[in-house]
Amino acid sequence: MDRILNEIRTKLESVAPVKEERDVNYGHQFTVVRSAEKTILTVYEGKKGFSFVWGGTSDALKRDLMASVENETPADKRFKGMWAGSDESGKGDFFGPLVVAAVIVDEAAAEELAALGVKDCKKLTDKKVLELEPLILEKVIDSCVLDIPPAAYNIRYRELTAVGENLNNLLGYGHVAALTNILEKRLMCSGALIDQFTASTRVIDSLKGGFPDMEFKQMPGAECDMAVASASVLARAKFLRIMAKLAVMAGVAEIPKGGGDAATECAREIAGRLGKDALKNFVKLHFANYKRI
């Protein structure tokens, strides 16, 4: 039960803060608040597994939370015909590139991808991600995967911060570039769904400027949509393959993922052998890990 509740809590907090929790008879209750909106989720454990009961004062917040927790695209975020989705990988990892992927699917492709077991890459093992990559490329209507290796990432990040921009801006440029690449070839697309990483509408506004006849939406937990889920897997697969190449370059068996102590120690070891200046080819220099080396 604790593991399930931890997973649900993480999904809820990807949308809005959990302000209160309490145990109830045969279950557990979360109260989630976003500005003036409030939603209550009660999770019950029974013989047939877990069930969810939703309540509160906000239909909009409830829809967003349901999309994240129950892995279902809200009705107001669905598209007809062909549509695109985009997601990224690597933004929270000290080592490695930033990768943004975009794909186009239709209902038939989405059903086939779901049957293959495609889902948010965070719910898959790295081995499964790499197994699904060629299958996704075979099923989707179109795709684009863009990566910024560490050396180029560090230069670009400095350029952006010098003009008052940040990582969210860099991510936004990546999403726009990847989606533009495929939408220009598929102008009959109805639109695109983007995994939300910022409250800003700059990405949406930029895409609308280039494709005024399409509809663009962003939401937290957008990986519940099959286009976004497929993009998340492609982005993660590219990230993993680049990390493997970086390990060979660095002369280590494996490079730790994430931004924890293991990643810091690995970078310290590489700096000891290759020199600290060499780290710009392996890590994101603005991370706090770098300052600890």
Short mmCIF file of C-alpha atoms in Angstrom, two decimals:
data_model
loop_
_atom_site.label_atom_id
_atom_site.label_comp_id
_atom_site.label_asym_id
_atom_site.label_seq_id
_atom_site.Cartn_x
_atom_site.Cartn_y
_atom_site.Cartn_z
CA MET A 1 0.00 0.00 0.00
CA ASP A 2 2.79 2.46 0.90
CA ARG A 3 4.50 2.00 -2.47
CA ILE A 4 1.24 2.63 -4.34
CA LEU A 5 0.49 5.70 -2.24
CA ASN A 6 3.96 7.07 -2.90
CA GLU A 7 3.43 6.65 -6.65
CA ILE A 8 0.02 8.34 -6.48
CA ARG A 9 1.45 11.19 -4.39
CA THR A 10 4.20 11.76 -6.97
CA LYS A 11 1.65 11.84 -9.81
CA LEU A 12 -0.60 14.25 -7.92
CA GLU A 13 2.27 16.59 -7.10
CA SER A 14 3.32 16.67 -10.76
CA VAL A 15 0.09 18.65 -11.23
CA ALA A 16 -0.42 20.56 -7.96
CA PRO A 17 0.68 20.42 -4.30
CA VAL A 18 -0.80 17.86 -1.91
CA LYS A 19 -1.87 20.03 1.02
CA GLU A 20 -3.26 17.36 3.33
CA GLU A 21 -3.30 13.58 3.74
CA ARG A 22 -5.11 11.30 6.14
CA ASP A 23 -6.00 7.67 6.57
CA VAL A 24 -9.69 6.74 6.21
CA ASN A 25 -11.51 3.45 6.64
CA TYR A 26 -9.99 0.97 4.17
CA GLY A 27 -8.03 3.67 2.42
CA HIS A 28 -6.15 6.96 2.27
CA GLN A 29 -7.23 10.47 1.29
CA PHE A 30 -5.28 13.23 -0.50
CA THR A 31 -6.35 16.88 -0.65
CA VAL A 32 -4.80 18.74 -3.59
CA VAL A 33 -4.97 22.52 -3.98
CA ARG A 34 -4.12 24.72 -6.97
CA SER A 35 -4.79 28.41 -6.30
CA ALA A 36 -8.52 28.53 -5.47
CA GLU A 37 -9.16 25.02 -6.84
CA LYS A 38 -9.41 21.99 -4.56
CA THR A 39 -9.77 18.30 -5.36
CA ILE A 40 -9.96 15.35 -2.96
CA LEU A 41 -8.85 11.87 -3.98
CA THR A 42 -9.70 8.91 -1.77
CA VAL A 43 -7.85 5.69 -2.57
CA TYR A 44 -9.49 2.47 -1.37
CA GLU A 45 -7.86 -0.97 -1.29
CA GLY A 46 -10.21 -3.91 -1.81
CA LYS A 47 -10.19 -7.53 -2.96
CA LYS A 48 -10.14 -6.45 -6.60
CA GLY A 49 -7.31 -3.96 -6.14
CA PHE A 50 -7.32 -0.18 -5.75
CA SER A 51 -10.21 2.15 -6.56
CA PHE A 52 -10.33 5.95 -6.75
CA VAL A 53 -13.09 8.27 -5.60
CA TRP A 54 -12.78 11.89 -6.71
CA GLY A 55 -14.39 14.90 -5.09
CA GLY A 56 -13.83 18.59 -4.48
CA THR A 57 -14.73 21.94 -5.99
CA SER A 58 -12.79 22.00 -9.28
CA ASP A 59 -13.62 19.99 -12.37
CA ALA A 60 -10.59 21.43 -14.20
CA LEU A 61 -8.11 20.39 -11.50
CA LYS A 62 -9.81 16.99 -11.18
CA ARG A 63 -9.43 16.34 -14.92
CA ASP A 64 -5.72 17.17 -14.80
CA LEU A 65 -5.19 14.98 -11.74
CA MET A 66 -7.16 12.09 -13.23
CA ALA A 67 -5.03 12.28 -16.36
CA SER A 68 -1.88 11.95 -14.28
CA VAL A 69 -3.07 9.31 -11.80
CA GLU A 70 -5.29 7.14 -13.98
CA ASN A 71 -3.25 7.48 -17.16
CA GLU A 72 -6.18 8.68 -19.28
CA THR A 73 -6.10 11.68 -21.58
CA PRO A 74 -8.84 14.15 -20.55
CA ALA A 75 -11.57 14.51 -23.16
CA ASP A 76 -10.80 18.20 -23.65
CA LYS A 77 -7.17 17.36 -24.53
CA ARG A 78 -7.90 14.72 -27.18
CA PHE A 79 -7.49 15.23 -30.91
CA LYS A 80 -9.16 13.72 -33.96
CA GLY A 81 -7.47 12.38 -37.06
CA MET A 82 -3.71 12.74 -36.87
CA TRP A 83 -2.06 14.52 -33.98
CA ALA A 84 1.42 15.06 -32.59
CA GLY A 85 2.98 14.85 -29.16
CA SER A 86 6.33 15.87 -27.71
CA ASP A 87 8.38 15.13 -24.61
CA GLU A 88 11.98 15.41 -23.40
CA SER A 89 14.62 13.42 -21.54
CA GLY A 90 17.78 14.36 -19.67
CA LYS A 91 16.83 17.70 -18.15
CA GLY A 92 17.27 16.36 -14.60
CA ASP A 93 20.44 14.39 -15.30
CA PHE A 94 23.86 15.83 -14.43
CA PHE A 95 25.50 13.73 -17.13
CA GLY A 96 24.42 13.49 -20.71
CA PRO A 97 22.43 15.35 -23.33
CA LEU A 98 19.09 17.07 -23.39
CA VAL A 99 16.83 15.23 -25.84
CA VAL A 100 13.47 16.33 -27.24
CA ALA A 101 11.30 14.04 -29.36
CA ALA A 102 8.06 14.53 -31.25
CA VAL A 103 5.86 11.99 -33.03
CA ILE A 104 2.68 11.95 -35.09
CA VAL A 105 0.04 9.23 -34.66
CA ASP A 106 -3.56 8.55 -35.59
CA GLU A 107 -6.11 6.38 -33.79
CA ALA A 108 -4.95 3.19 -35.50
CA ALA A 109 -1.30 3.81 -34.71
CA ALA A 110 -2.15 4.78 -31.13
CA GLU A 111 -4.02 1.50 -30.62
CA GLU A 112 -1.14 -0.53 -32.02
CA LEU A 113 1.37 1.32 -29.84
CA ALA A 114 -0.75 0.74 -26.74
CA ALA A 115 -0.92 -2.97 -27.59
CA LEU A 116 2.88 -3.04 -27.74
CA GLY A 117 3.02 -1.71 -24.18
CA VAL A 118 4.10 1.83 -24.97
CA LYS A 119 3.64 4.14 -22.00
CA ASP A 120 5.39 6.96 -20.17
CA CYS A 121 9.07 5.99 -20.22
CA LYS A 122 9.29 6.57 -16.46
CA LYS A 123 7.09 3.48 -16.06
CA LEU A 124 9.41 1.33 -18.19
CA THR A 125 12.84 -0.19 -17.60
CA ASP A 126 15.71 1.12 -19.71
CA LYS A 127 15.88 -2.29 -21.40
CA LYS A 128 12.21 -2.07 -22.37
CA VAL A 129 12.67 1.49 -23.65
CA LEU A 130 15.40 0.34 -26.03
CA GLU A 131 13.29 -2.65 -27.15
CA LEU A 132 10.31 -0.40 -27.91
CA GLU A 133 12.27 2.26 -29.82
CA PRO A 134 12.38 0.46 -33.23
CA LEU A 135 8.79 -0.71 -32.83
CA ILE A 136 7.60 2.84 -32.22
CA LEU A 137 9.54 4.14 -35.21
CA GLU A 138 7.84 1.50 -37.33
CA LYS A 139 4.30 2.33 -36.14
CA VAL A 140 4.22 6.14 -35.88
CA ILE A 141 3.34 8.26 -38.90
CA ASP A 142 6.34 10.53 -38.43
CA SER A 143 8.92 11.35 -35.79
CA CYS A 144 11.78 13.69 -34.95
CA VAL A 145 14.37 13.28 -32.19
CA LEU A 146 16.74 16.16 -31.43
CA ASP A 147 19.61 16.03 -28.97
CA ILE A 148 21.95 18.64 -27.56
CA PRO A 149 25.16 16.92 -26.37
CA PRO A 150 26.76 18.28 -23.19
CA ALA A 151 29.41 20.46 -24.89
CA ALA A 152 26.83 22.22 -27.07
CA TYR A 153 24.31 22.31 -24.21
CA ASN A 154 26.76 24.18 -21.96
CA ILE A 155 27.49 26.78 -24.64
CA ARG A 156 23.81 27.30 -25.40
CA TYR A 157 22.87 27.50 -21.73
CA ARG A 158 25.45 30.25 -21.15
CA GLU A 159 24.12 32.16 -24.16
CA LEU A 160 20.56 31.99 -22.86
CA THR A 161 21.37 32.98 -19.28
CA ALA A 162 23.35 35.94 -20.61
CA VAL A 163 20.10 37.35 -22.07
CA GLY A 164 17.95 36.50 -19.06
CA GLU A 165 16.57 33.16 -20.25
CA ASN A 166 16.79 29.76 -18.55
CA LEU A 167 16.42 26.00 -18.96
CA ASN A 168 12.69 26.26 -19.64
CA ASN A 169 13.44 28.49 -22.61
CA LEU A 170 15.94 25.96 -23.92
CA LEU A 171 13.38 23.20 -23.52
CA GLY A 172 10.78 25.32 -25.27
CA TYR A 173 13.02 25.90 -28.28
CA GLY A 174 13.58 22.13 -28.46
CA HIS A 175 9.87 21.28 -28.39
CA VAL A 176 9.10 23.89 -31.04
CA ALA A 177 11.93 22.66 -33.29
CA ALA A 178 10.99 18.98 -33.02
CA LEU A 179 7.28 19.57 -33.58
CA THR A 180 7.89 22.00 -36.44
CA ASN A 181 10.08 19.43 -38.17
CA ILE A 182 7.25 16.89 -38.42
CA LEU A 183 4.24 19.21 -38.68
CA GLU A 184 5.66 20.93 -41.76
CA LYS A 185 5.44 17.57 -43.52
CA ARG A 186 1.97 16.73 -42.17
CA LEU A 187 -0.10 19.88 -42.50
CA MET A 188 -3.31 17.85 -42.17
CA CYS A 189 -2.53 17.22 -38.48
CA SER A 190 -5.21 18.48 -36.12
CA GLY A 191 -2.65 19.70 -33.60
CA ALA A 192 -0.21 18.68 -30.89
CA LEU A 193 -0.08 17.91 -27.18
CA ILE A 194 3.01 18.89 -25.20
CA ASP A 195 4.12 17.58 -21.83
CA GLN A 196 3.93 20.74 -19.71
CA PHE A 197 7.19 21.86 -18.12
CA THR A 198 6.31 25.52 -17.57
CA ALA A 199 3.25 27.70 -16.98
CA SER A 200 4.35 29.95 -19.83
CA THR A 201 2.43 29.81 -23.14
CA ARG A 202 5.48 30.77 -25.23
CA VAL A 203 5.75 27.33 -26.83
CA ILE A 204 2.07 27.29 -27.73
CA ASP A 205 2.21 30.84 -29.08
CA SER A 206 5.26 30.06 -31.20
CA LEU A 207 3.65 26.97 -32.72
CA LYS A 208 0.39 28.80 -33.40
CA GLY A 209 2.36 31.41 -35.29
CA GLY A 210 3.77 28.76 -37.61
CA PHE A 211 0.64 26.60 -37.84
CA PRO A 212 -2.41 28.83 -37.35
CA ASP A 213 -4.89 26.15 -38.46
CA MET A 214 -3.77 23.62 -35.83
CA GLU A 215 -4.65 23.35 -32.16
CA PHE A 216 -1.91 23.18 -29.53
CA LYS A 217 -2.31 22.15 -25.90
CA GLN A 218 -0.01 21.47 -22.99
CA MET A 219 -0.73 19.70 -19.73
CA PRO A 220 1.09 18.01 -16.84
CA GLY A 221 1.29 14.25 -17.16
CA ALA A 222 0.66 14.42 -20.89
CA GLU A 223 2.36 11.03 -21.28
CA CYS A 224 -1.10 9.54 -20.78
CA ASP A 225 -1.56 10.43 -24.46
CA MET A 226 -0.05 7.85 -26.80
CA ALA A 227 1.70 10.42 -29.01
CA VAL A 228 3.43 11.97 -25.99
CA ALA A 229 4.16 8.56 -24.45
CA SER A 230 5.80 7.45 -27.70
CA ALA A 231 7.84 10.65 -27.80
CA SER A 232 8.95 10.08 -24.21
CA VAL A 233 10.23 6.61 -25.09
CA LEU A 234 12.10 7.83 -28.18
CA ALA A 235 13.68 10.67 -26.21
CA ARG A 236 14.73 8.32 -23.41
CA ALA A 237 16.15 5.76 -25.86
CA LYS A 238 18.29 8.42 -27.52
CA PHE A 239 19.43 9.65 -24.10
CA LEU A 240 20.44 6.12 -23.07
CA ARG A 241 22.41 5.48 -26.26
CA ILE A 242 24.32 8.75 -25.90
CA MET A 243 25.04 7.98 -22.24
CA ALA A 244 26.56 4.65 -23.32
CA LYS A 245 28.84 6.45 -25.78
CA LEU A 246 29.87 8.97 -23.12
CA ALA A 247 30.80 6.11 -20.78
CA VAL A 248 33.17 4.75 -23.43
CA MET A 249 34.67 8.23 -23.94
CA ALA A 250 35.13 8.64 -20.20
CA GLY A 251 36.62 5.18 -19.74
CA VAL A 252 34.04 4.04 -17.18
CA ALA A 253 31.76 1.02 -17.19
CA GLU A 254 28.60 3.05 -16.67
CA ILE A 255 27.66 6.66 -16.04
CA PRO A 256 25.14 7.21 -13.21
CA LYS A 257 21.86 8.79 -14.21
CA GLY A 258 20.11 11.56 -12.29
CA GLY A 259 21.75 14.18 -10.13
CA GLY A 260 22.68 12.28 -6.98
CA ASP A 261 25.94 11.63 -5.17
CA ALA A 262 26.86 8.76 -7.48
CA ALA A 263 26.86 11.14 -10.46
CA THR A 264 29.00 13.66 -8.56
CA GLU A 265 31.55 11.00 -7.59
CA CYS A 266 31.72 9.70 -11.14
CA ALA A 267 32.38 13.21 -12.45
CA ARG A 268 35.06 13.73 -9.80
CA GLU A 269 36.77 10.52 -10.88
CA ILE A 270 36.66 11.55 -14.56
CA ALA A 271 38.02 15.00 -13.71
CA GLY A 272 40.89 13.37 -11.83
CA ARG A 273 41.91 11.39 -14.91
CA LEU A 274 41.02 13.71 -17.78
CA GLY A 275 41.11 17.13 -16.09
CA LYS A 276 38.22 19.21 -14.83
CA ASP A 277 37.95 21.10 -18.13
CA ALA A 278 37.05 17.83 -19.86
CA LEU A 279 33.84 17.64 -17.85
CA LYS A 280 32.18 20.14 -20.19
CA ASN A 281 31.96 17.28 -22.68
CA PHE A 282 30.11 15.03 -20.22
CA VAL A 283 28.04 17.04 -17.74
CA LYS A 284 25.72 20.04 -17.49
CA LEU A 285 27.95 22.62 -15.86
CA HIS A 286 25.17 24.68 -14.25
CA PHE A 287 24.14 21.76 -11.99
CA ALA A 288 25.03 22.05 -8.30
CA ASN A 289 26.97 18.77 -8.65
CA TYR A 290 29.67 20.57 -10.64
CA LYS A 291 30.22 23.12 -7.89
CA ARG A 292 30.91 20.31 -5.43
CA ILE A 293 33.79 18.91 -7.49
#
